[in-house]
Short mmCIF file of C-alpha atoms and ligand atoms in Angstrom, two decimals:
data_model
loop_
_atom_site.label_atom_id
_atom_site.label_comp_id
_atom_site.label_asym_id
_atom_site.label_seq_id
_atom_site.Cartn_x
_atom_site.Cartn_y
_atom_site.Cartn_z
CA MET E 8 89.66 98.24 99.17
CA ALA E 9 92.09 95.65 97.51
CA ILE E 10 93.41 92.60 98.28
CA TYR E 11 96.58 91.29 96.66
CA ASN E 12 97.31 87.96 95.86
CA ILE E 13 101.12 87.19 96.43
CA THR E 14 103.41 84.45 96.33
CA LEU E 15 105.23 84.30 100.12
CA ILE E 16 108.48 82.26 99.85
CA PRO E 17 109.68 82.10 103.50
CA GLY E 18 113.48 80.37 102.52
CA ASP E 19 115.63 78.94 104.80
CA GLY E 20 118.25 79.94 107.50
CA VAL E 21 116.76 83.31 109.14
CA GLY E 22 114.31 83.61 106.14
CA PRO E 23 111.31 82.44 108.00
CA GLU E 24 111.98 84.93 110.95
CA ILE E 25 112.61 88.01 108.73
CA THR E 26 109.63 86.94 106.30
CA ASP E 27 107.44 86.75 109.24
CA ALA E 28 108.42 90.46 110.43
CA VAL E 29 107.55 91.55 107.16
CA THR E 30 104.26 90.30 106.61
CA LYS E 31 103.30 91.21 110.15
CA ILE E 32 103.93 94.87 109.52
CA ILE E 33 102.79 95.13 106.03
CA GLN E 34 99.20 93.97 107.65
CA ALA E 35 99.52 96.37 110.51
CA VAL E 36 100.08 99.09 107.89
CA GLY E 37 96.60 98.18 106.50
CA VAL E 38 97.70 96.98 102.91
CA ASP E 39 95.63 93.56 102.60
CA VAL E 40 97.20 90.59 101.28
CA ASN E 41 96.54 87.09 100.59
CA TRP E 42 100.21 85.42 100.88
CA ASP E 43 100.20 82.02 98.95
CA ILE E 44 103.42 80.68 101.47
CA GLN E 45 105.49 78.68 99.13
CA ASP E 46 108.36 76.83 100.57
CA ALA E 47 111.49 76.16 98.57
CA GLY E 48 115.50 75.73 100.11
CA THR E 49 117.30 73.13 101.59
CA ASP E 50 114.62 71.45 103.35
CA VAL E 51 112.17 70.94 100.31
CA TYR E 52 115.46 69.81 98.25
CA GLU E 53 115.32 66.76 101.21
CA LYS E 54 111.40 66.31 101.23
CA GLU E 55 110.98 66.75 97.60
CA GLY E 56 114.36 66.49 95.66
CA THR E 57 114.62 69.60 94.47
CA PRO E 58 114.84 73.03 96.15
CA LEU E 59 112.61 75.00 93.89
CA PRO E 60 109.57 72.99 92.96
CA GLN E 61 107.14 73.71 90.19
CA ARG E 62 104.59 74.88 92.30
CA VAL E 63 106.55 77.60 93.07
CA ILE E 64 107.09 79.11 89.87
CA ASP E 65 103.40 78.07 88.95
CA SER E 66 102.53 80.15 92.08
CA ILE E 67 104.55 83.08 90.84
CA LYS E 68 103.33 82.75 87.73
CA LYS E 69 99.54 83.29 88.92
CA ASN E 70 100.09 85.95 91.09
CA LYS E 71 102.94 88.20 89.32
CA ILE E 72 104.62 89.50 92.79
CA ALA E 73 106.30 87.12 95.33
CA LEU E 74 108.12 88.28 98.54
CA LYS E 75 110.79 85.94 99.27
CA GLY E 76 113.22 85.44 102.03
CA PRO E 77 116.84 84.14 101.60
CA VAL E 78 117.77 80.67 100.48
CA THR E 79 121.12 78.69 101.19
CA THR E 80 123.22 77.46 98.19
CA PRO E 81 125.89 74.99 98.89
CA VAL E 82 129.37 76.11 97.96
CA GLY E 83 131.01 74.43 95.52
CA THR E 84 129.08 71.17 94.86
CA GLY E 85 125.22 70.29 95.30
CA PHE E 86 122.14 71.89 93.96
CA ARG E 87 122.45 74.80 91.82
CA SER E 88 121.06 78.30 93.27
CA VAL E 89 117.69 78.67 93.66
CA ASN E 90 117.77 82.31 93.45
CA VAL E 91 119.64 82.29 90.15
CA ALA E 92 116.97 79.69 88.95
CA LEU E 93 114.05 81.98 90.00
CA ARG E 94 115.62 84.86 88.23
CA GLN E 95 116.09 83.01 85.10
CA GLU E 96 112.82 80.94 85.15
CA LEU E 97 110.79 83.98 85.46
CA ASP E 98 113.23 86.33 83.35
CA LEU E 99 113.69 88.66 86.16
CA TYR E 100 116.11 90.52 84.54
CA ALA E 101 116.90 93.73 86.45
CA CYS E 102 117.79 93.28 90.14
CA LEU E 103 117.17 96.89 91.80
CA ARG E 104 119.48 97.36 94.74
CA PRO E 105 118.72 100.81 96.53
CA CYS E 106 121.55 101.77 98.80
CA LYS E 107 120.99 104.67 101.13
CA THR E 108 122.14 106.10 104.52
CA TYR E 109 119.76 106.37 107.06
CA LYS E 110 120.31 108.98 110.25
CA GLY E 111 121.78 106.74 112.94
CA SER E 112 122.64 104.22 110.99
CA ARG E 113 126.35 102.31 111.87
CA SER E 114 128.11 103.79 108.76
CA ILE E 115 131.03 106.21 108.62
CA TYR E 116 129.41 107.73 105.82
CA SER E 117 126.55 109.95 105.99
CA ASP E 118 125.31 110.62 102.27
CA VAL E 119 125.25 108.05 100.43
CA ASP E 120 122.32 107.47 98.03
CA LEU E 121 123.18 104.87 95.82
CA VAL E 122 121.03 102.85 93.46
CA ILE E 123 122.67 99.53 91.99
CA VAL E 124 121.31 98.09 88.63
CA ARG E 125 122.51 94.62 88.32
CA GLU E 126 121.91 92.43 85.17
CA ASN E 127 120.49 88.97 86.51
CA THR E 128 120.36 86.92 83.57
CA GLU E 129 123.78 86.80 81.88
CA ASP E 130 127.13 86.81 82.70
CA LEU E 131 129.01 84.28 84.79
CA TYR E 132 125.65 83.20 86.54
CA CYS E 133 124.23 81.64 83.31
CA GLY E 134 125.35 78.25 84.59
CA ILE E 135 127.28 77.21 81.55
CA GLU E 136 130.49 75.45 83.18
CA PHE E 137 132.81 72.60 82.08
CA LYS E 138 133.99 70.43 85.27
CA LYS E 139 137.61 69.61 85.35
CA ASP E 140 138.58 66.01 84.05
CA ASP E 141 135.30 65.70 81.90
CA ALA E 142 135.30 64.93 78.54
CA GLU E 143 133.53 68.07 77.20
CA THR E 144 135.94 70.11 78.87
CA PHE E 145 138.82 68.37 77.52
CA GLU E 146 137.12 68.91 74.05
CA LEU E 147 136.79 72.59 74.84
CA ILE E 148 140.18 73.25 75.76
CA ASP E 149 141.04 71.38 72.46
CA PHE E 150 138.62 73.44 70.07
CA ILE E 151 140.04 76.49 72.06
CA ALA E 152 143.63 75.45 71.04
CA LYS E 153 142.91 75.21 67.99
CA LYS E 154 140.77 78.52 67.04
CA THR E 155 143.02 80.84 69.13
CA GLY E 156 146.29 79.22 69.57
CA LYS E 157 145.83 79.62 73.26
CA SER E 158 146.15 76.97 75.60
CA ILE E 159 144.25 76.08 78.77
CA ARG E 160 145.83 73.58 81.51
CA SER E 161 144.45 70.21 81.22
CA ASP E 162 143.53 70.49 84.98
CA SER E 163 141.37 73.28 84.75
CA GLY E 164 137.49 74.14 85.02
CA ILE E 165 135.86 76.47 82.92
CA SER E 166 132.95 78.58 83.65
CA ILE E 167 131.23 80.63 80.28
CA LYS E 168 130.67 84.69 80.64
CA PRO E 169 127.78 85.57 77.51
CA ILE E 170 127.08 89.09 77.33
CA SER E 171 124.46 90.22 74.36
CA ILE E 172 123.50 93.26 73.10
CA PHE E 173 119.61 92.11 73.99
CA GLY E 174 120.76 91.32 77.48
CA THR E 175 122.63 94.70 77.92
CA GLU E 176 120.02 97.11 76.11
CA ARG E 177 116.95 96.22 78.30
CA ILE E 178 119.33 96.48 81.58
CA VAL E 179 120.64 99.75 80.62
CA ARG E 180 117.49 100.91 79.55
CA PHE E 181 115.93 99.62 82.57
CA ALA E 182 118.19 101.95 84.74
CA PHE E 183 117.80 104.95 82.93
CA GLU E 184 113.71 104.60 82.64
CA TYR E 185 114.24 104.27 86.64
CA ALA E 186 116.61 107.48 86.84
CA ARG E 187 114.09 109.34 84.85
CA LYS E 188 110.87 108.12 86.63
CA ASN E 189 112.85 108.75 90.43
CA ASN E 190 114.91 112.28 89.31
CA ARG E 191 118.04 110.69 89.32
CA ARG E 192 120.72 112.63 87.53
CA LYS E 193 123.30 110.24 86.65
CA VAL E 194 123.70 106.43 85.40
CA THR E 195 127.31 104.79 85.47
CA SER E 196 128.15 102.06 83.37
CA VAL E 197 130.58 99.49 85.22
CA HIS E 198 132.69 97.23 83.23
CA LYS E 199 136.13 95.42 82.36
CA ALA E 200 136.25 96.24 79.04
CA ASN E 201 139.90 96.97 78.91
CA ILE E 202 140.51 93.28 79.29
CA MET E 203 137.12 91.58 78.39
CA LYS E 204 137.13 93.47 74.97
CA PHE E 205 134.06 90.99 73.75
CA SER E 206 131.98 90.72 76.50
CA ASP E 207 132.56 94.15 78.80
CA GLY E 208 133.46 95.58 75.67
CA LEU E 209 129.84 94.79 74.14
CA PHE E 210 128.21 95.72 77.48
CA LEU E 211 130.03 99.47 77.35
CA GLU E 212 129.20 99.92 73.68
CA VAL E 213 125.48 99.30 74.04
CA SER E 214 125.59 101.44 77.26
CA ARG E 215 127.00 104.68 75.29
CA GLU E 216 124.51 103.91 72.54
CA VAL E 217 121.22 103.51 74.83
CA ALA E 218 122.39 106.73 76.81
CA LYS E 219 122.24 108.66 73.96
CA ASP E 220 118.51 108.17 73.90
CA TYR E 221 118.23 109.85 77.51
CA PRO E 222 120.11 113.15 77.09
CA ASP E 223 118.49 114.43 80.07
CA ILE E 224 120.70 112.09 82.15
CA GLU E 225 124.33 112.13 83.21
CA PHE E 226 125.90 109.27 81.61
CA GLU E 227 129.46 108.19 82.22
CA ASP E 228 131.68 104.60 82.45
CA LYS E 229 134.12 103.34 85.29
CA ILE E 230 136.29 99.90 85.48
CA ILE E 231 135.27 97.98 88.02
CA ASP E 232 137.99 98.23 89.42
CA ASN E 233 138.48 101.80 89.80
CA MET E 234 134.68 101.90 90.53
CA CYS E 235 135.26 100.19 94.21
CA MET E 236 137.72 102.50 94.84
CA GLN E 237 135.92 105.56 94.30
CA LEU E 238 132.73 104.36 96.17
CA VAL E 239 135.14 103.59 99.32
CA GLN E 240 136.42 107.17 98.63
CA LYS E 241 133.35 109.46 97.71
CA PRO E 242 130.24 107.55 97.35
CA ALA E 243 128.53 110.84 97.29
CA LEU E 244 129.20 111.54 93.54
CA TYR E 245 127.70 108.23 92.33
CA ASP E 246 123.65 107.77 91.75
CA VAL E 247 122.08 104.79 89.39
CA LEU E 248 125.18 102.10 88.81
CA VAL E 249 124.31 99.63 85.94
CA LEU E 250 126.42 96.63 86.03
CA PRO E 251 126.78 93.06 84.30
CA ASN E 252 125.82 90.31 86.80
CA LEU E 253 128.94 89.68 88.80
CA TYR E 254 130.02 92.67 89.36
CA GLY E 255 126.36 93.98 90.18
CA ASP E 256 126.44 90.96 92.82
CA ILE E 257 129.96 92.28 94.24
CA VAL E 258 129.19 96.10 94.03
CA SER E 259 125.95 95.43 95.97
CA ASP E 260 127.34 93.80 99.03
CA LEU E 261 130.14 96.83 99.08
CA ALA E 262 127.50 99.30 98.81
CA ALA E 263 125.29 97.48 101.60
CA GLY E 264 128.78 98.09 103.68
CA LEU E 265 128.56 101.71 103.15
CA ILE E 266 125.26 102.52 104.33
CA GLY E 267 125.96 100.22 107.73
CA GLY E 268 125.54 96.74 106.49
CA LEU E 269 123.52 93.70 104.79
CA GLY E 270 120.62 94.27 107.37
CA LEU E 271 119.90 97.55 105.98
CA ALA E 272 120.06 96.49 101.85
CA PRO E 273 116.85 96.04 100.22
CA GLY E 274 116.43 94.60 96.80
CA ALA E 275 114.07 93.69 94.09
CA ASN E 276 114.43 91.27 90.84
CA ILE E 277 112.37 92.50 88.20
CA GLY E 278 110.98 91.47 84.84
CA SER E 279 108.71 92.32 82.29
CA VAL E 280 106.09 90.58 83.73
CA TYR E 281 106.95 89.29 87.33
CA ALA E 282 108.79 90.68 89.98
CA VAL E 283 110.35 89.04 93.30
CA PHE E 284 111.08 91.18 96.17
CA GLU E 285 113.93 90.00 98.47
CA ALA E 286 116.76 91.39 101.00
CA THR E 287 120.49 91.54 99.19
CA HIS E 288 121.87 89.32 102.43
CA GLY E 289 122.04 85.62 102.21
CA SER E 290 120.20 82.90 104.63
CA ALA E 291 122.96 83.76 107.38
CA PRO E 292 122.67 80.21 108.94
CA LYS E 293 124.49 80.78 112.08
CA TYR E 294 121.81 82.84 113.60
CA LYS E 295 118.98 80.50 112.13
CA GLY E 296 116.07 80.15 114.44
CA LEU E 297 117.58 82.75 116.98
CA ASN E 298 115.33 85.92 116.49
CA LYS E 299 118.54 87.93 116.49
CA VAL E 300 119.32 89.15 113.32
CA ASN E 301 118.03 92.91 111.29
CA PRO E 302 114.83 92.39 109.31
CA MET E 303 114.92 95.39 108.19
CA ALA E 304 116.73 95.07 104.71
CA MET E 305 113.57 92.37 103.91
CA MET E 306 111.45 95.08 105.52
CA LEU E 307 112.82 97.55 103.10
CA SER E 308 112.15 94.82 100.19
CA GLY E 309 108.67 94.76 101.50
CA ILE E 310 108.70 98.21 100.98
CA LEU E 311 109.94 98.31 97.63
CA MET E 312 107.16 95.79 96.97
CA LEU E 313 104.15 98.21 98.43
CA ARG E 314 105.57 101.03 96.10
CA HIS E 315 105.76 98.48 93.10
CA ILE E 316 101.82 97.37 93.86
CA GLY E 317 100.71 101.00 93.82
CA GLU E 318 100.65 101.15 97.50
CA GLY E 319 103.13 104.26 97.84
CA CYS E 320 101.51 105.87 100.98
CA ALA E 321 101.79 102.72 102.97
CA ALA E 322 105.89 102.16 101.84
CA ASP E 323 106.14 105.89 102.86
CA HIS E 324 105.03 105.59 106.25
CA LEU E 325 106.69 102.43 107.14
CA GLU E 326 109.53 103.73 105.84
CA LYS E 327 109.70 106.93 107.95
CA VAL E 328 109.24 104.87 110.95
CA ILE E 329 111.84 102.69 110.10
CA SER E 330 113.89 105.47 109.46
CA ASP E 331 113.05 107.26 112.87
CA ILE E 332 113.93 103.77 114.85
CA ILE E 333 117.31 103.81 113.48
CA ALA E 334 117.49 107.55 114.06
CA GLU E 335 116.65 106.61 117.70
CA GLY E 336 118.88 103.44 117.82
CA LYS E 337 117.14 102.04 120.74
CA ASP E 338 114.97 99.00 119.45
CA VAL E 339 117.32 97.90 116.75
CA THR E 340 119.15 94.50 116.57
CA TYR E 341 122.46 93.82 117.49
CA ASP E 342 124.45 94.99 114.04
CA MET E 343 122.88 98.49 114.92
CA LYS E 344 124.51 99.08 117.96
CA PRO E 345 127.96 100.34 118.87
CA THR E 346 128.89 96.71 119.82
CA PRO E 347 127.61 93.42 118.55
CA ASP E 348 127.47 92.37 121.91
CA ASP E 349 125.49 95.45 123.42
CA PRO E 350 122.72 94.33 125.83
CA THR E 351 120.33 96.72 124.89
CA SER E 352 119.61 94.93 121.33
CA ILE E 353 116.64 93.56 120.56
CA GLY E 354 115.38 90.58 118.56
CA THR E 355 114.20 90.53 114.61
CA ALA E 356 110.67 90.04 116.08
CA GLU E 357 110.94 92.75 118.74
CA VAL E 358 112.08 95.05 115.42
CA ALA E 359 108.56 94.16 113.99
CA ASP E 360 106.47 94.87 117.27
CA ALA E 361 107.95 98.68 117.89
CA ILE E 362 107.20 99.36 114.32
CA ILE E 363 103.93 98.28 114.39
CA ARG E 364 103.70 100.60 117.75
CA ARG E 365 104.39 103.79 116.12
CA LEU E 366 102.01 103.12 113.16
P1 NAD T 428 124.78 85.99 104.41
O1 NAD T 428 124.41 87.21 103.49
O2 NAD T 428 123.77 85.02 104.28
O3 NAD T 428 125.64 86.80 105.56
C1 NAD T 428 126.85 87.32 106.11
C2 NAD T 428 127.03 87.84 107.09
O4 NAD T 428 126.28 88.90 107.04
C3 NAD T 428 125.93 87.18 107.99
O5 NAD T 428 126.95 86.14 108.95
C4 NAD T 428 125.61 88.11 109.16
O6 NAD T 428 126.78 88.49 110.00
C5 NAD T 428 125.56 89.30 108.25
N1 NAD T 428 123.73 89.37 108.10
C6 NAD T 428 123.28 89.13 107.08
N2 NAD T 428 122.03 89.14 106.97
C7 NAD T 428 121.96 90.14 108.05
C8 NAD T 428 120.84 90.61 108.63
N3 NAD T 428 119.55 90.58 108.02
N4 NAD T 428 121.15 90.92 110.00
C9 NAD T 428 122.11 91.32 110.57
N5 NAD T 428 123.31 90.75 110.04
C10 NAD T 428 123.20 90.10 108.69
O7 NAD T 428 125.94 85.65 103.14
P2 NAD T 428 126.96 84.00 103.11
O8 NAD T 428 127.06 83.68 104.60
O9 NAD T 428 127.88 84.28 102.49
O10 NAD T 428 125.89 83.64 102.84
C11 NAD T 428 124.74 82.51 103.80
C12 NAD T 428 123.99 81.80 102.21
O11 NAD T 428 122.97 82.47 101.68
C13 NAD T 428 124.92 80.91 100.88
O12 NAD T 428 124.09 79.49 101.17
C14 NAD T 428 124.55 81.62 100.06
O13 NAD T 428 124.43 81.04 98.65
C15 NAD T 428 123.26 82.25 100.30
N6 NAD T 428 122.60 83.63 99.64
C16 NAD T 428 121.30 83.59 99.33
C17 NAD T 428 121.00 84.88 98.77
C18 NAD T 428 119.50 84.67 98.28
O14 NAD T 428 118.95 84.14 98.76
N7 NAD T 428 118.85 85.70 97.30
C19 NAD T 428 121.82 86.02 98.72
C20 NAD T 428 123.19 85.61 99.27
C21 NAD T 428 123.54 84.43 99.27
#
């Protein structure tokens, strides 16, 4: 039987607790993994001077696959996001986030089955920023005034939003290929091309071109604000959504809300060589070490990973057990109970135990 070498990044905040729960159920379902544990994040930053040491990248490059817990990113100041750096360093251009309602989840909808395909390397996430009061920022403001006749206030900070044909073509193609392989009926390209004609406009133009190669799959486009309203009102009308980076980030959380919260929203960052599997949610620092948060989003990310490495049967088995547990509503964490203070809610580790008992 195959033994897989996979990098494990426990992350920080609740990361170690939820990744521990995932490795346990993967072992229990009979998939043999040799985990190469690589710490990254805030604690590592204090010890090693960087939140993302080269050894982490080297390990993923060697193993090709990683399972990753969330990593805290300081807001406004401090080090830049480890998550964004990993995606850029390994060219994990596609962020795949399936969001579907499991029977029994705490959602007002019963029929959501969306797949968010978020571009992961471009857009406002590329980290090209000009700080307020820096000399380069004043130069840029002058340059823009000269070239466009438009003035930017001198007390501004500026973030750059590049969107390319290359980046858009490969993400839209990824969305269509995913749709084809997984028998999905429609791809919706989401943008704000009415306002940002040269960045989102290009995203839309390229989306339309790529769509011509997939006549078997319906294609449409939606403006991002309307998309948000439509998703809240009638999510069942939508199937695969392909979005530039920032809209993809926001709509992923919106979709997580539709299916009962971040505790159930898995994700994968996929490139042509490497893949890193992680939940949509962050490190939820206030719950760190409390054995409280829902490990299912991370488990479902592990299930995406199992499918990716060809362990489809193990993945199906685990998903069935998890969906049975959700339907019963007994062995679940606080976020899946009628009220968050429900005394019958169980902890992160106990959810893993409950799953293992049923395998
Ligand atoms: P968050 O997703 O960590 O948490 C927001 C809230 O959602 C939590 O307070 C909690 O109420 C709920 N929640 C999240 N995960 C849950 C789970 N598994 N079970 C039950 N409830 C859950 O978002 P945040 O507070 O905005 O971010 C915290 C930190 O995480 C920030 O530093 C942020 O940058 C980082 N972050 C990391 C990633 C990543 O590593 N990929 C993704 C998003 C945010």
